[in-house]
C-alpha positions as a Python dict, from the first residue, in 0.01 Angstrom:
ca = {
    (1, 'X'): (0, 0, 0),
    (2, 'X'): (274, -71, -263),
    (3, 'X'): (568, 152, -286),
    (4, 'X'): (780, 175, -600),
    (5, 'X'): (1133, 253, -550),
    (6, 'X'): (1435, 274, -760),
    (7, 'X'): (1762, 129, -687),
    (8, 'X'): (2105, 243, -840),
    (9, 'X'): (2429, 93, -759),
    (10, 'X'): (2784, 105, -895),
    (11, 'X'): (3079, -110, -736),
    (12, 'X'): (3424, -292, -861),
    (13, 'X'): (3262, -578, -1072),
    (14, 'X'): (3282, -944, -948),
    (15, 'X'): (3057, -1269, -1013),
    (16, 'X'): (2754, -1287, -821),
    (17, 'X'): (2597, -914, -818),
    (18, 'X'): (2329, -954, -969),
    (19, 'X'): (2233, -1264, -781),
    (20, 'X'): (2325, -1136, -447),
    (21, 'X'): (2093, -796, -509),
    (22, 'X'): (1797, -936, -646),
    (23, 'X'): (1773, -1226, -325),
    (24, 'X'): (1789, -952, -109),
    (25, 'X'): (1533, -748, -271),
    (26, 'X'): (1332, -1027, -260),
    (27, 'X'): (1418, -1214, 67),
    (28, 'X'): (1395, -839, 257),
    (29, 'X'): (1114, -710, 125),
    (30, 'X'): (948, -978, -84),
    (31, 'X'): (988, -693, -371),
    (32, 'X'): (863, -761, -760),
    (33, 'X'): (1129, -626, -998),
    (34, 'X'): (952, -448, -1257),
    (35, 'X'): (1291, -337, -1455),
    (36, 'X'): (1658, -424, -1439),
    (37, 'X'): (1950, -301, -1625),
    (38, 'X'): (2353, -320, -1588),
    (39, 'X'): (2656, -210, -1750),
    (40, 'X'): (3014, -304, -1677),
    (41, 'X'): (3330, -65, -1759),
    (42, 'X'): (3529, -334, -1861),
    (43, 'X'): (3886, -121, -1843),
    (44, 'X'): (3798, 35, -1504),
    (45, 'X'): (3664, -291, -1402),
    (46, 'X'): (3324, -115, -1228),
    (47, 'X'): (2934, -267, -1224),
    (48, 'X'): (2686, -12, -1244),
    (49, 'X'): (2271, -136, -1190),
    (50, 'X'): (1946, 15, -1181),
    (51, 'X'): (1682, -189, -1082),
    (52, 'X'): (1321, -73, -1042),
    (53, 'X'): (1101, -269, -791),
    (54, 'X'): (770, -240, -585),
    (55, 'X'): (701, -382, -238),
    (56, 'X'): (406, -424, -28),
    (57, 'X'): (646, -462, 251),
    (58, 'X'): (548, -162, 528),
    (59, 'X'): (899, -125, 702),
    (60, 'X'): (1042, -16, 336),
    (61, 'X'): (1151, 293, 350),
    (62, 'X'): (1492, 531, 332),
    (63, 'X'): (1603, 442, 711),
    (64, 'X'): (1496, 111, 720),
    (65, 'X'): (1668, 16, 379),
    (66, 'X'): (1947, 165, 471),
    (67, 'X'): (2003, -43, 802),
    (68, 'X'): (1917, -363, 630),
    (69, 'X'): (2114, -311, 280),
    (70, 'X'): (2469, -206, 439),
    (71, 'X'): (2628, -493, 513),
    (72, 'X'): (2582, -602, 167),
    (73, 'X'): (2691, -294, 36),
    (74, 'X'): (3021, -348, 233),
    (75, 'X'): (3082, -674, 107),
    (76, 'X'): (3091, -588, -205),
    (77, 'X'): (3204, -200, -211),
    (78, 'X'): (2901, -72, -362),
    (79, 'X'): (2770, 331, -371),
    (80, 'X'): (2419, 301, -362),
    (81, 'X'): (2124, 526, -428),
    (82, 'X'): (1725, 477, -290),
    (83, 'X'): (1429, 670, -444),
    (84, 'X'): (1090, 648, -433),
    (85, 'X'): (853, 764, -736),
    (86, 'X'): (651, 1042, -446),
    (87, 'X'): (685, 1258, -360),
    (88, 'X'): (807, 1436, -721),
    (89, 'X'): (1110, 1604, -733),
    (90, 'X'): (1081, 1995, -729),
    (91, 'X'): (1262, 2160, -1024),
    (92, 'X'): (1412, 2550, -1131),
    (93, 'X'): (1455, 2639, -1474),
    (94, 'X'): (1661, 2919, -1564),
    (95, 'X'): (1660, 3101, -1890),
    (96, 'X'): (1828, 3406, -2033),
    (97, 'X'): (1634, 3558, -2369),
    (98, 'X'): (1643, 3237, -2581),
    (99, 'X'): (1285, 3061, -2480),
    (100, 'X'): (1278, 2771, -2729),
    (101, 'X'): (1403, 2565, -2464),
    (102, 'X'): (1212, 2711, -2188),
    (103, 'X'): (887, 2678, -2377),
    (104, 'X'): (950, 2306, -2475),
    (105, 'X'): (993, 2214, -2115),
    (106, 'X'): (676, 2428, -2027),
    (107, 'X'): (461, 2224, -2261),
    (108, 'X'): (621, 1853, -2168),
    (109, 'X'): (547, 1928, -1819),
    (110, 'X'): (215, 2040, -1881),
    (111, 'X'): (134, 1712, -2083),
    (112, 'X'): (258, 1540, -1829),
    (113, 'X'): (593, 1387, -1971),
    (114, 'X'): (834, 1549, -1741),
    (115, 'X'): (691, 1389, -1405),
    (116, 'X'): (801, 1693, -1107),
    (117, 'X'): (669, 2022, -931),
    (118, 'X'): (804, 2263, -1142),
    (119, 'X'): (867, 2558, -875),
    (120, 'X'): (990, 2878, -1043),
    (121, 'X'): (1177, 3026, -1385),
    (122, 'X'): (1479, 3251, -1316),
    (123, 'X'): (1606, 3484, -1559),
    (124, 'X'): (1826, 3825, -1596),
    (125, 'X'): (1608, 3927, -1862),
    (126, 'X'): (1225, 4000, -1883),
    (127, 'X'): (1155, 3807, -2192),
    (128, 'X'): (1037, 3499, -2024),
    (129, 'X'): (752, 3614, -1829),
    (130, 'X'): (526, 3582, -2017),
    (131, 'X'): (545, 3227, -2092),
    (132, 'X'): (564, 3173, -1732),
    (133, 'X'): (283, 3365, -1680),
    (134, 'X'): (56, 3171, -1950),
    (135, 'X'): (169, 2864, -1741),
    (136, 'X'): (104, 2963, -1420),
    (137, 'X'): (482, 2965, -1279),
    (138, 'X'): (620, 3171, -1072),
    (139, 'X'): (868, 3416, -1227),
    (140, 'X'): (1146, 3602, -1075),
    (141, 'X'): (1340, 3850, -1265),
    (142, 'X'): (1687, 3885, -1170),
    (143, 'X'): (1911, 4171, -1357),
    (144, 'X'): (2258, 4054, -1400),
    (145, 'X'): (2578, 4294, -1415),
    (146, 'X'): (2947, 4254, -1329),
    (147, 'X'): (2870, 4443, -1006),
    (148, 'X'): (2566, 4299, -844),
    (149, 'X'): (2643, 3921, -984),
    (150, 'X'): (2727, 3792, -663),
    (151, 'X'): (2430, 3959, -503),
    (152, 'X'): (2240, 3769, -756),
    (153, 'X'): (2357, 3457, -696),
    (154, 'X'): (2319, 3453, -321),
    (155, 'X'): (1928, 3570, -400),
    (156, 'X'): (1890, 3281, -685),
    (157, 'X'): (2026, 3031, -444),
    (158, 'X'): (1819, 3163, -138),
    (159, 'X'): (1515, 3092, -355),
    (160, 'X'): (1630, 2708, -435),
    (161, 'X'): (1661, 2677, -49),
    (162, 'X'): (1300, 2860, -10),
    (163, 'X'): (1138, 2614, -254),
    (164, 'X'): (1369, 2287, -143),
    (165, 'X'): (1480, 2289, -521),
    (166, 'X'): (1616, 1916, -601),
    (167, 'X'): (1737, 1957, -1017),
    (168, 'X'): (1817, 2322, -1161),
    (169, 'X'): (1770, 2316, -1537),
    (170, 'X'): (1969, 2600, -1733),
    (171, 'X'): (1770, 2621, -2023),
    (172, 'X'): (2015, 2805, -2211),
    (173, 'X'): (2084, 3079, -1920),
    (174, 'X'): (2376, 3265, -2027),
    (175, 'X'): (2570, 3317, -1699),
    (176, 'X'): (2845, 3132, -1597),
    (177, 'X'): (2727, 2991, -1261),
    (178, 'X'): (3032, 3022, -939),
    (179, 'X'): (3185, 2727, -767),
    (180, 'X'): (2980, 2786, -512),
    (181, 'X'): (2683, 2789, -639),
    (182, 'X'): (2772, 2430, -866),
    (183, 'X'): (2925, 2236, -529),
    (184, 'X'): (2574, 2319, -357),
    (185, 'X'): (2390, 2100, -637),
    (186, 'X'): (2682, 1844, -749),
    (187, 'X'): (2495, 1598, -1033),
    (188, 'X'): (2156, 1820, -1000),
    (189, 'X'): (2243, 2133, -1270),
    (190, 'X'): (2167, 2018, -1617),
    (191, 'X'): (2294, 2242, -1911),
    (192, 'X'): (2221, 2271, -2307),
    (193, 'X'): (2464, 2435, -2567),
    (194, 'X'): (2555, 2405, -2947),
    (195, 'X'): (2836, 2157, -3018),
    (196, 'X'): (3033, 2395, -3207),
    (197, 'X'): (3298, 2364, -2904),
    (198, 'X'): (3556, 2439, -2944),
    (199, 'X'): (3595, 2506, -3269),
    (200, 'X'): (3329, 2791, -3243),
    (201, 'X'): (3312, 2969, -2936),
    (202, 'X'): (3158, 3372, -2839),
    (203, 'X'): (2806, 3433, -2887),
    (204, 'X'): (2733, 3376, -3235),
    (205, 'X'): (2854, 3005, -3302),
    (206, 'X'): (2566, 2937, -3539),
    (207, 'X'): (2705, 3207, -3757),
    (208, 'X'): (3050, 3111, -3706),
    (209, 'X'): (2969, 2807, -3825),
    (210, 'X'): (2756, 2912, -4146),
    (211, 'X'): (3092, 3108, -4251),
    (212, 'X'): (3291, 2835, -4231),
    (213, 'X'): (3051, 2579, -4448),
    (214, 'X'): (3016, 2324, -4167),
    (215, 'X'): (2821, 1988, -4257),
    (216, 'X'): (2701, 1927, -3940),
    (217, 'X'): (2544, 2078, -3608),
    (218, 'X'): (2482, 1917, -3263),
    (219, 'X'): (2388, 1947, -2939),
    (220, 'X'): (2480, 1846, -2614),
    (221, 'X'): (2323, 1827, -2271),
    (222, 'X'): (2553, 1788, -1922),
    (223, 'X'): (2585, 1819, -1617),
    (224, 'X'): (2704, 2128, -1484),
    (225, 'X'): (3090, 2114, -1325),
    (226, 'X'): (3338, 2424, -1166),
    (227, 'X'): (3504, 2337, -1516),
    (228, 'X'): (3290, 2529, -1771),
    (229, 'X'): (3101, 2311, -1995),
    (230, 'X'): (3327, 2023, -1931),
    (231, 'X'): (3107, 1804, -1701),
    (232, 'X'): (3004, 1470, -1767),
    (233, 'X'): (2786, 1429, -2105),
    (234, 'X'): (2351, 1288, -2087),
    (235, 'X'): (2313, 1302, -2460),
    (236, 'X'): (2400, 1486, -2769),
    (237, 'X'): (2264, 1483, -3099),
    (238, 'X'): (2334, 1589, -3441),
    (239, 'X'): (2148, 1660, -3778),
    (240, 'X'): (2309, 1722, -4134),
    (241, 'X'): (2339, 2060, -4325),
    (242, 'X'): (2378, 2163, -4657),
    (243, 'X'): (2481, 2422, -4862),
    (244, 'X'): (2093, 2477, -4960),
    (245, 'X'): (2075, 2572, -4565),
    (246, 'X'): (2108, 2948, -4509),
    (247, 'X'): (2200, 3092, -4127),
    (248, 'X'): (1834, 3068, -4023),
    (249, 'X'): (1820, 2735, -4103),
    (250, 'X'): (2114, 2652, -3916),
    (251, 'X'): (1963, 2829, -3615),
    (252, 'X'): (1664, 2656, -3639),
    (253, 'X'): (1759, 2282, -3638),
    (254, 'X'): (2035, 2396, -3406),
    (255, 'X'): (1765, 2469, -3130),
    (256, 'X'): (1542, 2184, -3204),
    (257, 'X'): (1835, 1961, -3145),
    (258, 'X'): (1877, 2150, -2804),
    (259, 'X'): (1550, 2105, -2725),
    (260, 'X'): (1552, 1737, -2773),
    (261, 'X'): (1857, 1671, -2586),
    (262, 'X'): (1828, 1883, -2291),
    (263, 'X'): (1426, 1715, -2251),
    (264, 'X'): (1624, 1369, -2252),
    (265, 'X'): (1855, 1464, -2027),
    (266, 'X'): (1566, 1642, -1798),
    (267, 'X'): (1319, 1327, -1836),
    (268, 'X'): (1622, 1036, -1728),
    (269, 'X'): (1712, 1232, -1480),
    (270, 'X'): (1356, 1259, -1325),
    (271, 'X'): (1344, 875, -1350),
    (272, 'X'): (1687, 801, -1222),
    (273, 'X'): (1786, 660, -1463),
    (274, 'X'): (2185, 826, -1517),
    (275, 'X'): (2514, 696, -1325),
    (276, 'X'): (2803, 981, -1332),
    (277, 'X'): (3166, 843, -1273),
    (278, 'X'): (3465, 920, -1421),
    (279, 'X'): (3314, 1230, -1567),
    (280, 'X'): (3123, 1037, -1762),
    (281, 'X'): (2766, 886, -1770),
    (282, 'X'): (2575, 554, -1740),
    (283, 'X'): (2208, 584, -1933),
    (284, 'X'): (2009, 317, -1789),
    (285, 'X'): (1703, 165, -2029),
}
């Protein structure tokens, strides 16, 4: 039965990469590549690849791979990454009281463009249970204060363990998340904000920036780092504004431009298709 499998790599960049990983892909496993893209850092001098393939080849799997792919990843100093497209990765989403992310990701996963089991919603407010509900999640209600946060935490991050949780999306949950909790899922939190920052920080950016006549908005999606909302950058977007636009207006194509960028950032990472280095990214086509 074929097996589909994607292969990421990034290493110090020399002639014959490319060469050297698709014989063995084929000499190993007799494997068909069915996608390939690179990118070199020029200044840092670094290769990065992803290369899908499929193989009819029975012995291919994580362990086997492994044994047979090392010594070329030693000769030429390469970090390396295997996955296969099954079993789907199992995904959180947690949401404060703003749903128009939450419900966008609902209704991609439901038409089937966000490919994973999407486990539970977490929230410290109530608000989102009934979208969960209409989509058949499971929902777990979590009240947030200064004295019970890390009691919280500990509970949120026993139900990630309980449901083997592989990506946590913060669809715009407004709680700063500990150390802790961001070293147990390095390059596996994605976050959404505004790109006001930081010119317009607190909790009313939008309105911030509607006093001070700005000409555009944005948004940004990233992965989540112990520096707060400094980790390395998926995608961002922006859209024009006008004087004609009035503060709702801003708020509106504000959170359609979060939508869009955090379901980019959700959908490549699903398909493997981001490198982080340098606290930066790699978007593979």
């Amino acid at each position: 039965m074929s097996k589909t499998a994607v292969l990421l790599i990034d290493c110090p960049d020399r002639k014959g990469l490319v060469a050297a990983i698709a014989n063995f892909l084929v000499q190993q496993y007799d494997a068909n590549i069915l996608n390939a893209d690179q990118h070199q850092d020029v200044e840092l001098g670094l290769f990065f690849m992803r290369i899908e393939f499929a193989t009819d080849h029975a012995p291919c799997d994580e362990a086997h791979f492994s044994a047979a792919f090392s010594p070329l990843a030693q000769q030429f100093k390469m970090n390396w990454r295997l996955t296969f497209a099954t079993p789907p990765q199992n995904v959180a989403i947690f949401v404060s009281h703003y749903l128009h992310c939450l419900a966008d990701l609902l209704h991609r996963h439901q038409t089937g463009e966000l490919s994973c089991n999407l486990s539970l919603i977490v929230s410290n407010h109530d608000a989102a249970k009934p979208l969960a509900d209409f989509y058949k999640i499971p929902f777990h209600y979590l009240s947030v204060t200064a004295a019970n946060k890390a009691e919280v935490e500990q509970r949120q991050m026993d139900l990630l363990d309980e449901h083997s949780i592989d990506l946590v999306i913060l669809a715009r949950y407004m709680q700063v998340l500990s150390p802790q909790f961001v070293r147990a899922y390095p390059q596996r939190i994605i976050n959404v904000h505004h790109s006001f920052l930081p010119a317009f920080t607190g909790a009313r950016p939008y309105h911030a920036a509607f006093a001070r006549g700005v000409k555009l908005i944005g948004a940004t999606s990233h992965y989540v780092t112990e520096v707060l909302d400094e980790g390395p950058i998926i995608e961002q977007d922006v859209t024009r504004v006008s004087q004609n636009d009035q503060l709702p207006d801003l708020i509106q194509k504000g959170r359609d431009l979060e939508r869009l960028v955090l379901s980019r950032a959700v959908r490549w990472h699903l398909s493997d298709r981001i490198l982080s280095y340098a606290n930066k990214t790699v978007i593979f086509a």
